[in-house]
Amino acid sequence: MSAQTIDSQGNALTYATIERDAGLRAALDMTRPDIIDAVSQSGLKGRGGAGFPTGMKWNFCAAEKGDLKYIICNADEGEPGTFKDRVILSRFADLVLEGMTIGGRAIGATLGIVYLRAEYTYLRPHLNEVIKERRKRGVLGTSIMGVEGFDFDIIVAMGAGAYVCGEETALIESLEGFRGEPRNRPPFPAVAGLLNNPTVVNNVETLASVAAIFAKGVDWFKAFGTDKSTGYKLFSVSGDCEKPGVYEFPWGITVAALLEEVGGEGAKAVQIGGASGVCVPAREFARRLAFEDIPTGGSVMVIGPQRDMLDVAENFLEFFVEESCGQCTPCRLGNPQMLKAVKLLKEGACPPKFLADVKALGQTMMVASKCGLGQTSPSAFLSILEHFGDEIHDRAPSA
Amino acid sequence: MVAPQTEELRVEIAGLVDKLGPGRSSLIPILQDIKHRHRELDSETMQVVAEMLDIHPVEVYSVASFYAFLHGAPQGAHVIRLCGTLSCDFAGKDAVADALCDELGIGFGETTADGQVTLEWASCIGMCDQGPALLVDDEVRTRVTPDDARAIVAACRADEGRADA
Ligand SMILES: Cc1cc2nc3c(=O)[nH]c(=O)nc-3n(C[C@H](O)[C@H](O)[C@H](O)COP(=O)(O)O)c2cc1C
Ligand code: SF4
């Protein structure tokens, strides 16, 4: 069957205006340290959720000795409510591959790997086509754009259905042929990543942004956003709103302004950052989407007034129970306990002592879990308990 | 004496090892390929893979069981995976789930008796703005109504091969 590209609605995306190859051409006129310096100057922070400064990450990796280095594009996009990477890969794959190539140049890598989630298998033929075409055009392969000694290629590797493999060290384990169980850090991948070689892992959108920054310039990019959160960001908007889709906004937009754009003004809450994110109640809609206020990988799920917040918590916790890798105790045991508490609350039958214990357990998970999954999975549960106490505790015991 | 199907299996796996390389990092691509074509990973297969990659069979089993798209249990000629995540829930996934179960006569995690269709839940498949969404094999369907769901089942029943094959 033919390759599918399922597009999404939304507003106009800057990526559509970026000229192909312009960024790579500009970068190849610069020295490697200058490339990294430009990324640092741009203030670009990782778009995958954690928000780590991209220039700093590249710098760590570039500083490592060794002939074999890798740059990995994290296309695992498993966070519930996130689909902007799918849209970027469908419409702007060239920019992503170009960003990888610039990164490869900067850190001294010869191979880039796109780790594509199994659920996006239908995008694989398209990506392979674009890669093939880039090789033909001389922007992948040997002596790229005529630059002697700059050899870099890209391959696509498939995930196999595990949310936790979006975590960068689990992703690397998976590429090496193991269970996707996160590693202890340090060492960070930039020092010892794939097959123990220095490795940069970046999100799809981060890499597309790199291409845009080099095509249009650091100052152009910094004109968007806030001091601490430079540039623009894609938001995946879904749930109870009139116009769900992928939207581009400069960092710093308020939740209220975003809701107005997407026709979701009546919401009673918005879940930001996916299942691992936070639940923002209506009275806090003046808050800003930015690393200094509400940081996010871009998932925005609008929750209308008719929804039961315990259903929301239950849906997320079922997800985490399913997706925990089970490697460490707080996460393996904690998620089922939180789910149990939510089910009891729904029945109006949760003993206060049990609820207090589970809340404390959630706090423990946030500090004692090994990876981001267990560190963030209590967040929605705890914020829903905090903000929607009335709705939650007033239930009649079920018959 | 080696059973003929074992010999066939060995040739197939040897071909994959040849193509993908004998290193550990070939393990998942090899399992994906076999699972895709045979719809299951039985213990014999896992043993042959282990032998050819020179790792313990338990390692192969442990990896296969970790990944939702690799687990060993036999699957039908087609796999329908309905997204269970919040936005698809808001969009009406329960009605679609009911229609699928009703039409197939099975529950989630089960395969029809004729081996045609397996029904599973999926974690978010990235179609949140167009839910309810599901995957039929590798293909995505969006804004699925209960009637669509019944039609999808009928199409799977009528078709022997995989939609993506
Ligand atoms: C459980 C879990 C899942 C993750 N899933 C993804 C993902 O699907 N895509 C992604 O880019 N980053 C994901 N991350 C973050 C990555 O570990 C990593 O920080 C990111 O890929 C770095 O790229 P960036 O700096 O460009 O954002 C996940 C983290 C955790 C803890
Ligand atoms: S926190 Fe959860 S997902 Fe992460 S390593 Fe521990 S058990 Fe695995």
mmCIF file of C-alpha atoms in Angstrom, chain A residues 1-2 4 6-9 77-83 86 115 117-122 158-165 170 173-181 195 237-240 244-246 271 301-304 307 311-312 315-316 319 322-325, chain B residues 20 23-29 31-32 36 55 58-71 81 83-93 121-131 135-143 159 162-165:
data_model
loop_
_atom_site.group_PDB
_atom_site.id
_atom_site.type_symbol
_atom_site.label_atom_id
_atom_site.label_comp_id
_atom_site.label_asym_id
_atom_site.label_seq_id
_atom_site.Cartn_x
_atom_site.Cartn_y
_atom_site.Cartn_z
ATOM 1 C CA MET A 1 0.000 0.000 0.000
ATOM 2 C CA SER A 2 1.240 3.499 -0.702
ATOM 3 C CA GLN A 4 0.562 7.813 3.809
ATOM 4 C CA ILE A 6 -1.767 12.361 7.210
ATOM 5 C CA ASP A 7 -1.702 16.061 7.633
ATOM 6 C CA SER A 8 -3.009 18.103 10.496
ATOM 7 C CA GLN A 9 -4.748 21.460 10.659
ATOM 8 C CA GLU A 77 7.246 10.762 19.802
ATOM 9 C CA GLY A 78 5.361 8.690 22.347
ATOM 10 C CA GLU A 79 4.183 11.336 24.784
ATOM 11 C CA PRO A 80 0.375 11.234 24.809
ATOM 12 C CA GLY A 81 -1.056 14.184 22.954
ATOM 13 C CA THR A 82 2.090 14.875 20.911
ATOM 14 C CA PHE A 83 2.052 14.701 17.123
ATOM 15 C CA ARG A 86 4.854 13.405 12.791
ATOM 16 C CA TYR A 115 14.991 6.359 15.583
ATOM 17 C CA ARG A 117 8.659 4.749 16.492
ATOM 18 C CA ALA A 118 6.953 1.578 15.257
ATOM 19 C CA GLU A 119 3.604 3.373 15.216
ATOM 20 C CA TYR A 120 5.009 5.646 12.472
ATOM 21 C CA THR A 121 6.168 2.797 10.225
ATOM 22 C CA TYR A 122 4.124 4.377 7.419
ATOM 23 C CA MET A 158 12.724 1.344 13.831
ATOM 24 C CA GLY A 159 11.400 1.289 17.365
ATOM 25 C CA ALA A 160 9.254 -1.627 18.440
ATOM 26 C CA GLY A 161 6.488 -0.142 20.557
ATOM 27 C CA ALA A 162 7.745 1.147 23.905
ATOM 28 C CA TYR A 163 7.145 4.676 25.214
ATOM 29 C CA VAL A 164 10.161 4.512 27.511
ATOM 30 C CA CYS A 165 12.448 4.157 24.458
ATOM 31 C CA ALA A 170 16.675 3.573 26.705
ATOM 32 C CA GLU A 173 19.813 0.367 24.619
ATOM 33 C CA SER A 174 17.122 -0.445 22.073
ATOM 34 C CA LEU A 175 19.422 0.433 19.144
ATOM 35 C CA GLU A 176 22.040 -1.881 20.622
ATOM 36 C CA GLY A 177 19.549 -4.751 20.675
ATOM 37 C CA PHE A 178 18.562 -4.752 24.331
ATOM 38 C CA ARG A 179 15.418 -4.145 26.364
ATOM 39 C CA GLY A 180 14.680 -0.434 26.423
ATOM 40 C CA GLU A 181 15.683 0.076 30.033
ATOM 41 C CA LEU A 195 28.230 1.398 21.534
ATOM 42 C CA VAL A 237 -3.283 20.711 20.345
ATOM 43 C CA SER A 238 -6.053 18.187 20.868
ATOM 44 C CA GLY A 239 -9.059 17.459 23.059
ATOM 45 C CA ASP A 240 -12.051 19.718 23.668
ATOM 46 C CA PRO A 244 -7.213 20.874 17.029
ATOM 47 C CA GLY A 245 -3.941 20.644 15.121
ATOM 48 C CA VAL A 246 -0.301 21.673 15.093
ATOM 49 C CA GLN A 271 -3.021 19.168 30.413
ATOM 50 C CA MET A 301 -4.763 18.556 25.717
ATOM 51 C CA VAL A 302 -7.830 20.707 26.294
ATOM 52 C CA ILE A 303 -10.212 19.425 28.953
ATOM 53 C CA GLY A 304 -13.787 20.683 28.649
ATOM 54 C CA ARG A 307 -15.094 15.937 31.743
ATOM 55 C CA ASP A 311 -11.152 9.847 34.214
ATOM 56 C CA VAL A 312 -8.253 11.986 33.053
ATOM 57 C CA ASN A 315 -6.307 7.336 31.617
ATOM 58 C CA PHE A 316 -2.784 8.634 32.251
ATOM 59 C CA PHE A 319 -0.722 4.422 30.371
ATOM 60 C CA GLU A 322 1.533 -0.227 30.880
ATOM 61 C CA GLU A 323 4.663 1.655 29.841
ATOM 62 C CA SER A 324 6.867 1.527 32.969
ATOM 63 C CA CYS A 325 9.892 -0.588 32.128
ATOM 64 C CA LEU B 20 21.850 -7.096 8.839
ATOM 65 C CA GLY B 23 26.133 -8.118 15.864
ATOM 66 C CA ARG B 24 23.792 -7.765 18.797
ATOM 67 C CA SER B 25 22.257 -4.613 17.315
ATOM 68 C CA SER B 26 20.754 -6.772 14.562
ATOM 69 C CA LEU B 27 18.583 -8.597 17.078
ATOM 70 C CA ILE B 28 15.564 -6.282 17.042
ATOM 71 C CA PRO B 29 15.501 -5.743 13.252
ATOM 72 C CA LEU B 31 12.838 -10.146 15.188
ATOM 73 C CA GLN B 32 10.812 -7.381 13.533
ATOM 74 C CA HIS B 36 6.159 -9.176 10.320
ATOM 75 C CA ILE B 55 23.641 -15.011 22.548
ATOM 76 C CA VAL B 58 16.746 -16.143 27.274
ATOM 77 C CA GLU B 59 18.193 -12.865 26.035
ATOM 78 C CA VAL B 60 16.144 -13.120 22.865
ATOM 79 C CA TYR B 61 12.995 -13.931 24.781
ATOM 80 C CA SER B 62 13.625 -11.118 27.223
ATOM 81 C CA VAL B 63 13.979 -8.567 24.425
ATOM 82 C CA ALA B 64 10.975 -9.835 22.459
ATOM 83 C CA SER B 65 8.713 -9.735 25.504
ATOM 84 C CA PHE B 66 9.717 -6.148 26.284
ATOM 85 C CA TYR B 67 8.356 -4.553 23.123
ATOM 86 C CA ALA B 68 4.646 -4.202 22.369
ATOM 87 C CA PHE B 69 5.195 -4.854 18.656
ATOM 88 C CA LEU B 70 7.374 -7.907 19.191
ATOM 89 C CA HIS B 71 5.820 -10.000 21.930
ATOM 90 C CA ARG B 81 -4.605 -1.312 17.363
ATOM 91 C CA CYS B 83 -5.499 4.276 20.459
ATOM 92 C CA GLY B 84 -6.544 4.421 24.093
ATOM 93 C CA THR B 85 -5.099 7.791 25.023
ATOM 94 C CA LEU B 86 -7.016 10.751 26.430
ATOM 95 C CA SER B 87 -7.794 12.732 23.278
ATOM 96 C CA CYS B 88 -9.042 9.658 21.456
ATOM 97 C CA ASP B 89 -11.028 8.858 24.568
ATOM 98 C CA PHE B 90 -12.669 12.311 24.474
ATOM 99 C CA ALA B 91 -13.360 11.793 20.769
ATOM 100 C CA GLY B 92 -15.322 8.614 21.427
ATOM 101 C CA LYS B 93 -12.963 5.653 21.401
ATOM 102 C CA TRP B 121 -4.943 -1.322 22.566
ATOM 103 C CA ALA B 122 -2.228 1.080 21.506
ATOM 104 C CA SER B 123 -0.656 3.820 23.563
ATOM 105 C CA CYS B 124 -0.902 7.213 21.848
ATOM 106 C CA ILE B 125 -0.373 6.819 18.080
ATOM 107 C CA GLY B 126 0.043 10.542 17.418
ATOM 108 C CA MET B 127 -3.305 11.214 15.765
ATOM 109 C CA CYS B 128 -4.755 13.055 18.742
ATOM 110 C CA ASP B 129 -6.214 15.856 16.623
ATOM 111 C CA GLN B 130 -8.139 13.378 14.458
ATOM 112 C CA GLY B 131 -9.417 10.781 16.897
ATOM 113 C CA LEU B 135 -3.735 1.372 13.166
ATOM 114 C CA VAL B 136 -4.617 -1.454 10.802
ATOM 115 C CA ASP B 137 -1.252 -3.183 10.562
ATOM 116 C CA ASP B 138 1.051 -0.261 9.655
ATOM 117 C CA GLU B 139 -1.683 1.930 8.255
ATOM 118 C CA VAL B 140 -3.424 4.680 10.163
ATOM 119 C CA ARG B 141 -7.169 5.482 10.160
ATOM 120 C CA THR B 142 -8.532 8.638 11.688
ATOM 121 C CA ARG B 143 -11.924 9.976 12.838
ATOM 122 C CA ASP B 159 -8.266 -9.894 2.862
ATOM 123 C CA ARG B 162 -1.553 -7.840 5.393
ATOM 124 C CA ALA B 163 -2.648 -4.364 4.391
ATOM 125 C CA ASP B 164 0.977 -3.289 4.198
ATOM 126 C CA ALA B 165 2.398 -6.373 2.542
#
